[in-house]
Short mmCIF file of C-alpha atoms in Angstrom, two decimals:
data_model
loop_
_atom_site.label_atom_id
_atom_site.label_comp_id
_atom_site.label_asym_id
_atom_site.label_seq_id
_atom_site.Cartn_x
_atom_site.Cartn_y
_atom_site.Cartn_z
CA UNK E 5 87.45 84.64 116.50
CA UNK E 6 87.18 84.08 120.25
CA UNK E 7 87.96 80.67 120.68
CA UNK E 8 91.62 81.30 118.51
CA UNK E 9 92.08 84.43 120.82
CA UNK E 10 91.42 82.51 123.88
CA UNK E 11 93.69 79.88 122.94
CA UNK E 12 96.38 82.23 122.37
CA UNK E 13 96.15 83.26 126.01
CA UNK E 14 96.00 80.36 126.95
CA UNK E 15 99.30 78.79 125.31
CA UNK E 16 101.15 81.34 126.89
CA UNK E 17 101.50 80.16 130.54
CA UNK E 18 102.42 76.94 128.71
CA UNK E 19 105.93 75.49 128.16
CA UNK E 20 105.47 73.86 124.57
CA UNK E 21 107.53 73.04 121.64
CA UNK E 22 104.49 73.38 119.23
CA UNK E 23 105.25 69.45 117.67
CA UNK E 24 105.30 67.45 120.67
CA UNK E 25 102.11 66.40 123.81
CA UNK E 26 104.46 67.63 126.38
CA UNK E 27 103.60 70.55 127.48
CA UNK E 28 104.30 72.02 130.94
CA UNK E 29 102.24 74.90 132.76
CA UNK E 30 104.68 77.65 133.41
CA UNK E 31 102.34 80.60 134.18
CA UNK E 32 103.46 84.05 134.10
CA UNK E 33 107.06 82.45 133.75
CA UNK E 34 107.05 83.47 129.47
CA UNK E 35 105.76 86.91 130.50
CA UNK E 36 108.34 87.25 133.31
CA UNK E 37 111.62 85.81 130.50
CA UNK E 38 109.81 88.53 127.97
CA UNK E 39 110.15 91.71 130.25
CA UNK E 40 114.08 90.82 129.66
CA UNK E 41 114.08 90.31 126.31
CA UNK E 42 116.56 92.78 124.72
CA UNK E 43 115.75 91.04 121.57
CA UNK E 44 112.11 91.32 122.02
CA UNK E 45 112.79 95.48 123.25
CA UNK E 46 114.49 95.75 120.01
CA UNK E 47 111.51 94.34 117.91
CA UNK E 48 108.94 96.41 119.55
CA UNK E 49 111.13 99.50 118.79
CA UNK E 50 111.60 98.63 115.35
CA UNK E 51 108.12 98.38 114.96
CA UNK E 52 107.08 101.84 116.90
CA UNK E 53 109.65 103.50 114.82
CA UNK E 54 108.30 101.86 111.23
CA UNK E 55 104.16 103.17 112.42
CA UNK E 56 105.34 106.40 113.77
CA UNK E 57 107.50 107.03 110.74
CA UNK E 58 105.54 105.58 107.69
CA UNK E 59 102.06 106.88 109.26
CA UNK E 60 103.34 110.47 109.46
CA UNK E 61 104.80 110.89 105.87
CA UNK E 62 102.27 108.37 104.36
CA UNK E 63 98.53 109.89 105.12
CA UNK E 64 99.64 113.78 105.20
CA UNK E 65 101.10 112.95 101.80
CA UNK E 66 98.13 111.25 100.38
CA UNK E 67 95.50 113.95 101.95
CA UNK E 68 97.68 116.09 99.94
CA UNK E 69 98.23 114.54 96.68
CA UNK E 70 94.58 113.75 96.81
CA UNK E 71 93.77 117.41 97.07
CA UNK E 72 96.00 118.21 94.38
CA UNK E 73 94.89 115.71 92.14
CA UNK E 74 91.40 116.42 92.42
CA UNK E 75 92.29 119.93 90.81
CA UNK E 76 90.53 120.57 87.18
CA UNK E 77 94.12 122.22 86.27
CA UNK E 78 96.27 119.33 86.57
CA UNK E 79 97.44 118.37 83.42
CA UNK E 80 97.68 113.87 83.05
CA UNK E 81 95.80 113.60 86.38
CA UNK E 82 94.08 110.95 85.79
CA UNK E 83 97.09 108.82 84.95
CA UNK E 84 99.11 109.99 87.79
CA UNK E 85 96.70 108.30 90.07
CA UNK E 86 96.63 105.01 87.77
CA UNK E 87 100.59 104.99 88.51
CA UNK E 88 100.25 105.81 91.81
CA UNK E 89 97.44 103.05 92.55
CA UNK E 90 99.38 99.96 91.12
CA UNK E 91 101.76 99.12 94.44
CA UNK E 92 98.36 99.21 95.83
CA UNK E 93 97.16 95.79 93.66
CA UNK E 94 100.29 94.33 93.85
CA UNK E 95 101.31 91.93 96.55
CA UNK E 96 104.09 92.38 99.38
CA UNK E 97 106.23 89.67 98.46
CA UNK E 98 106.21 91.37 94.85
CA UNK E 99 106.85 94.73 96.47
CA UNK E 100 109.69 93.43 98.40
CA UNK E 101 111.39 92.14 95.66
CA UNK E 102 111.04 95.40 93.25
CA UNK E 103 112.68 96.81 96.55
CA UNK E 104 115.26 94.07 96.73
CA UNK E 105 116.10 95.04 93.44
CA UNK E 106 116.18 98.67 93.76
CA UNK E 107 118.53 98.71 97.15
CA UNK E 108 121.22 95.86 95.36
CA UNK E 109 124.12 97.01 96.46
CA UNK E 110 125.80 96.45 92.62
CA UNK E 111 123.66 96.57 90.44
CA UNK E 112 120.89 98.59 92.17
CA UNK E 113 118.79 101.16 90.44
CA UNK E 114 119.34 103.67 93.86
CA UNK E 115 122.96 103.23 93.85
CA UNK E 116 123.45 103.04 90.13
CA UNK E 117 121.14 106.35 90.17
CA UNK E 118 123.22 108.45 92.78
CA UNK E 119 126.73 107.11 90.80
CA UNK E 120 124.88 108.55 87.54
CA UNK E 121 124.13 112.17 89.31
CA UNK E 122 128.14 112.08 91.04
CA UNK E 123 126.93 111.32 94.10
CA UNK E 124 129.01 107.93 94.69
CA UNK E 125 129.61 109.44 98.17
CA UNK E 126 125.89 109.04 99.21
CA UNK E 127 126.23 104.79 98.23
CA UNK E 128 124.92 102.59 100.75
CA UNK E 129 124.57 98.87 101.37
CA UNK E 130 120.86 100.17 102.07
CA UNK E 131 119.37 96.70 103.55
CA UNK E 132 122.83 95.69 105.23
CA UNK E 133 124.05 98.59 106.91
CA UNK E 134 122.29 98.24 110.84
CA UNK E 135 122.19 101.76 110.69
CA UNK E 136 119.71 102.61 107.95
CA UNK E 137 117.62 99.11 107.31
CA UNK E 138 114.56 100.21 109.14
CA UNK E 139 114.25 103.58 107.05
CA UNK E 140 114.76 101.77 103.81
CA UNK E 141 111.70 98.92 104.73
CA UNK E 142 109.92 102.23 105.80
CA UNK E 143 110.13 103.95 102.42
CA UNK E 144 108.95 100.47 100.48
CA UNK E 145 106.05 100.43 103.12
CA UNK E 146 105.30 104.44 102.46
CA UNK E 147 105.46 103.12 98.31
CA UNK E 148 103.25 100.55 98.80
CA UNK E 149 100.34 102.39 101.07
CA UNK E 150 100.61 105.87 99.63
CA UNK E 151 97.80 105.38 96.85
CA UNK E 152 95.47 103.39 98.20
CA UNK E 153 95.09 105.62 100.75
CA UNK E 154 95.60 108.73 98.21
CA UNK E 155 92.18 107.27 96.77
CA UNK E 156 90.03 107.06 99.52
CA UNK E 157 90.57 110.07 100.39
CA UNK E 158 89.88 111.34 97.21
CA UNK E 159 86.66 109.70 97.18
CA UNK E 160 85.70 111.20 100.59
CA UNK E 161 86.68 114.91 98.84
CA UNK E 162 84.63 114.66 95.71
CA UNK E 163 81.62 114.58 98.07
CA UNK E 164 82.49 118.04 99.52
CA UNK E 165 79.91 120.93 98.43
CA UNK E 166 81.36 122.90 95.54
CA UNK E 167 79.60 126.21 97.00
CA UNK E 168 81.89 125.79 100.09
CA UNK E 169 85.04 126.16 98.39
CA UNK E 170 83.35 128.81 96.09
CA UNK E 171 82.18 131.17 99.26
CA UNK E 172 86.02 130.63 100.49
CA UNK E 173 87.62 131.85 97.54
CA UNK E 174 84.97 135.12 97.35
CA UNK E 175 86.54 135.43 101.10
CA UNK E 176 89.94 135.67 99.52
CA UNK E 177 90.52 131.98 101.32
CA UNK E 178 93.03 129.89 99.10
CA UNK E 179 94.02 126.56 98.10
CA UNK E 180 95.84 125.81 101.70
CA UNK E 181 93.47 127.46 103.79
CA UNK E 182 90.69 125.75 102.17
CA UNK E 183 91.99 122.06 102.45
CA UNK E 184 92.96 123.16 106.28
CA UNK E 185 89.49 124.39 107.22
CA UNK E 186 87.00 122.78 104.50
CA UNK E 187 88.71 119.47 103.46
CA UNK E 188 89.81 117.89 106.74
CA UNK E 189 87.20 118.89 108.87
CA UNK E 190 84.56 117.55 107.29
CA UNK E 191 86.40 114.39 105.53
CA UNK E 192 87.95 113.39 109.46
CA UNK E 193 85.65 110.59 109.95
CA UNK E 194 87.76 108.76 107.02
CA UNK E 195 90.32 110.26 108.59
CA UNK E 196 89.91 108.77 111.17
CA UNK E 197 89.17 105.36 110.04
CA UNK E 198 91.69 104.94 107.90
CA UNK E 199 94.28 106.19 110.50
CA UNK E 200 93.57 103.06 112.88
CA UNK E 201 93.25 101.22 109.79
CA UNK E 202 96.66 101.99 108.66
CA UNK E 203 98.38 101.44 111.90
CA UNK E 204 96.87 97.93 112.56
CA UNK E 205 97.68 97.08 109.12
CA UNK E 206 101.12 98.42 109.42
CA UNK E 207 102.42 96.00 111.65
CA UNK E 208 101.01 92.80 109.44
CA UNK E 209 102.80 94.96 106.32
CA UNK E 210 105.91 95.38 107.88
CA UNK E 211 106.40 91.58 108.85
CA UNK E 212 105.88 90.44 105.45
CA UNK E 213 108.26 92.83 104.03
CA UNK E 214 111.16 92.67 106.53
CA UNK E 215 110.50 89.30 106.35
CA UNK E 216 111.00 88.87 102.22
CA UNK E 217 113.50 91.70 102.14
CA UNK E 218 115.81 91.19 105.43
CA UNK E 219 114.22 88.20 106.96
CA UNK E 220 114.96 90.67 110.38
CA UNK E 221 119.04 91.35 109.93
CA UNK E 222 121.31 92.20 109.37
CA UNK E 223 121.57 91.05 113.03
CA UNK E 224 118.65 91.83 114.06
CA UNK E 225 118.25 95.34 112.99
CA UNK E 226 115.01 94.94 111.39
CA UNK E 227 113.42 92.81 113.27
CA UNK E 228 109.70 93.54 114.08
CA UNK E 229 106.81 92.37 117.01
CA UNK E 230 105.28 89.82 114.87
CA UNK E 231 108.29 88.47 113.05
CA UNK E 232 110.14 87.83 116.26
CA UNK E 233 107.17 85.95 117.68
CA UNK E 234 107.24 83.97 114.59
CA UNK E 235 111.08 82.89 115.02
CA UNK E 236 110.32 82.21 118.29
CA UNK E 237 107.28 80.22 118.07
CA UNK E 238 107.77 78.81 114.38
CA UNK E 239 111.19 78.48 114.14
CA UNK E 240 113.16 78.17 117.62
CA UNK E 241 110.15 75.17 118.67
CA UNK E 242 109.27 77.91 121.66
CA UNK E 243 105.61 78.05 120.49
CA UNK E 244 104.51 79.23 124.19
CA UNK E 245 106.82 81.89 124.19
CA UNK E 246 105.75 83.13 120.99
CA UNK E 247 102.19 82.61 122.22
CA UNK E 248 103.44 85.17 125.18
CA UNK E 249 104.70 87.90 122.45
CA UNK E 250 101.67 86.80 120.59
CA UNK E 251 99.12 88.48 124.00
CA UNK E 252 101.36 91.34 123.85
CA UNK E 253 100.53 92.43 120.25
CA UNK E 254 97.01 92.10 120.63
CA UNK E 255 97.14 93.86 123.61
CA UNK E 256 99.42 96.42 122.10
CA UNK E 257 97.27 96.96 119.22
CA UNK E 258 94.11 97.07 121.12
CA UNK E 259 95.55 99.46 123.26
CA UNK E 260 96.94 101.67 120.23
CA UNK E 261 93.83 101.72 118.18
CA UNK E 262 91.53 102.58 121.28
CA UNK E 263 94.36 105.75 122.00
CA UNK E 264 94.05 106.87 118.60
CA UNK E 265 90.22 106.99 118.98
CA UNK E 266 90.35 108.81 121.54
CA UNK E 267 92.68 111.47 120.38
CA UNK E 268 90.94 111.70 116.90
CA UNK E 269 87.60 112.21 118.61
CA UNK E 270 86.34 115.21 116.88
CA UNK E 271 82.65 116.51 116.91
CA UNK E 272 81.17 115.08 113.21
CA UNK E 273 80.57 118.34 110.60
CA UNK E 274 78.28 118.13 108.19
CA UNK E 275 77.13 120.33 105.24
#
């Protein structure tokens, strides 16, 4: 793991086409051509937008549908969570083509759907228009995560004393308060795991899937981090360059997961 990582540094003060033996030591001089990058700007704001987005819909909603879920009362539970766990088995690719489907601008089930209810006026060419591209990659990434993670939580629950949430509800405490101040606090070491989890696993997701869905357009609108650095290094023979963008993910995602730590930091409660 070092040696590839070192290499990567490495190739980036390099001028290199990737195919050829001539290579030419540039130092900083990728770096320096990256800071002006509007195309490179765009990418990494693509991919802020697609963690912030699909990371705060996508765990809330599966700390929450775990909760409910785990509920005696809930009539079919069991094969809610079955449905809900299969985009989790299934690969990307596949995903982004049920998606591909789904947004078809023709014969689409989303379109066909909204002409159905009357609401032609709310048609979209959902992975063409520049405007909305990025939200609909976002909700196939926020389909694809939401049960795993909807599981492990689940797991983590069914650990939690039963006397606790029996004491609450003698205290008049209920089913809100006691996810709010019995569930989470003492489940946010997976929490808190599966938070920097998510993220770092975010950015690989979304490549794959803008990639097989949008392959980055329509110009450019869905671009992310790591595909760029692939067109650059792969496909435009700038494979020191890419190596460049390559540093500034890791150091991006070092960098996020060691913030989130931090922030999460909680004292551990146990029962």
């Amino acid at each position: 793991m070092v040696i590839p990582t070192f290499n990567v540094f490495r190739m980036s003060f390099f001028k290199w086409s990737g195919f050829s033996d001539d290579k030419t030591f540039v130092g900083l001089s990728n770096f320096k051509t990256l800071a002006g990058d509007m195309n490179f700007v765009h990418a990494c704001q693509n991919t802020v937008l697609l963690l912030v987005l699909v990371t705060a819909v996508t765990l809330p909603l599966a700390i929450v549908f775990a909760a409910v879920l785990l509920q005696d009362r809930i009539v079919g539970a069991g094969f809610l969570r079955f449905i809900m766990y299969i985009p989790s088995v299934l690969s990307a690719v596949v995903i982004a083509a049920i998606f591909s489907a789904i947004y078809d601008q023709k014969n689409g089930l989303l379109n066909g759907t909204l002409g159905f209810l009357g609401l032609g006026a709310l048609k979209r060419v959902w992975l063409g228009d520049q405007k909305i591209v990025i939200y609909s990659v976002a909700f196939a990434m926020l389909w694809q995560s939401l049960g795993y993670y909807m599981v492990m939580y689940m797991s983590s629950m069914a650990g939690v004393d039963q006397e606790l949430y029996e004491a609450s509800e003698i205290d008049g405490a209920g089913k809100i308060r006691q996810l709010i101040s019995i569930t989470i606090p003492l489940i946010w070491q997976n929490i808190r795991t599966t938070l920097t989890f998510f993220i770092i696993s975010s950015v690989n997701l979304s490549f794959v899937l803008v990639t097989a869905m949008t392959n980055g357009g329509p110009d450019g609108a869905s671009q992310t981090i790591l595909g760029y650095m692939y067109q650059q290094a792969y496909t435009n023979s700038t494979y020191g360059y890419g190596m460049a963008i390559g540093v500034v993910i890791f150091l991006f995602s070092f960098l996020l997961s060691l913030i989130v730590n931090q922030v999460t930091k909680r004292e551990i409660l146990q029962f």
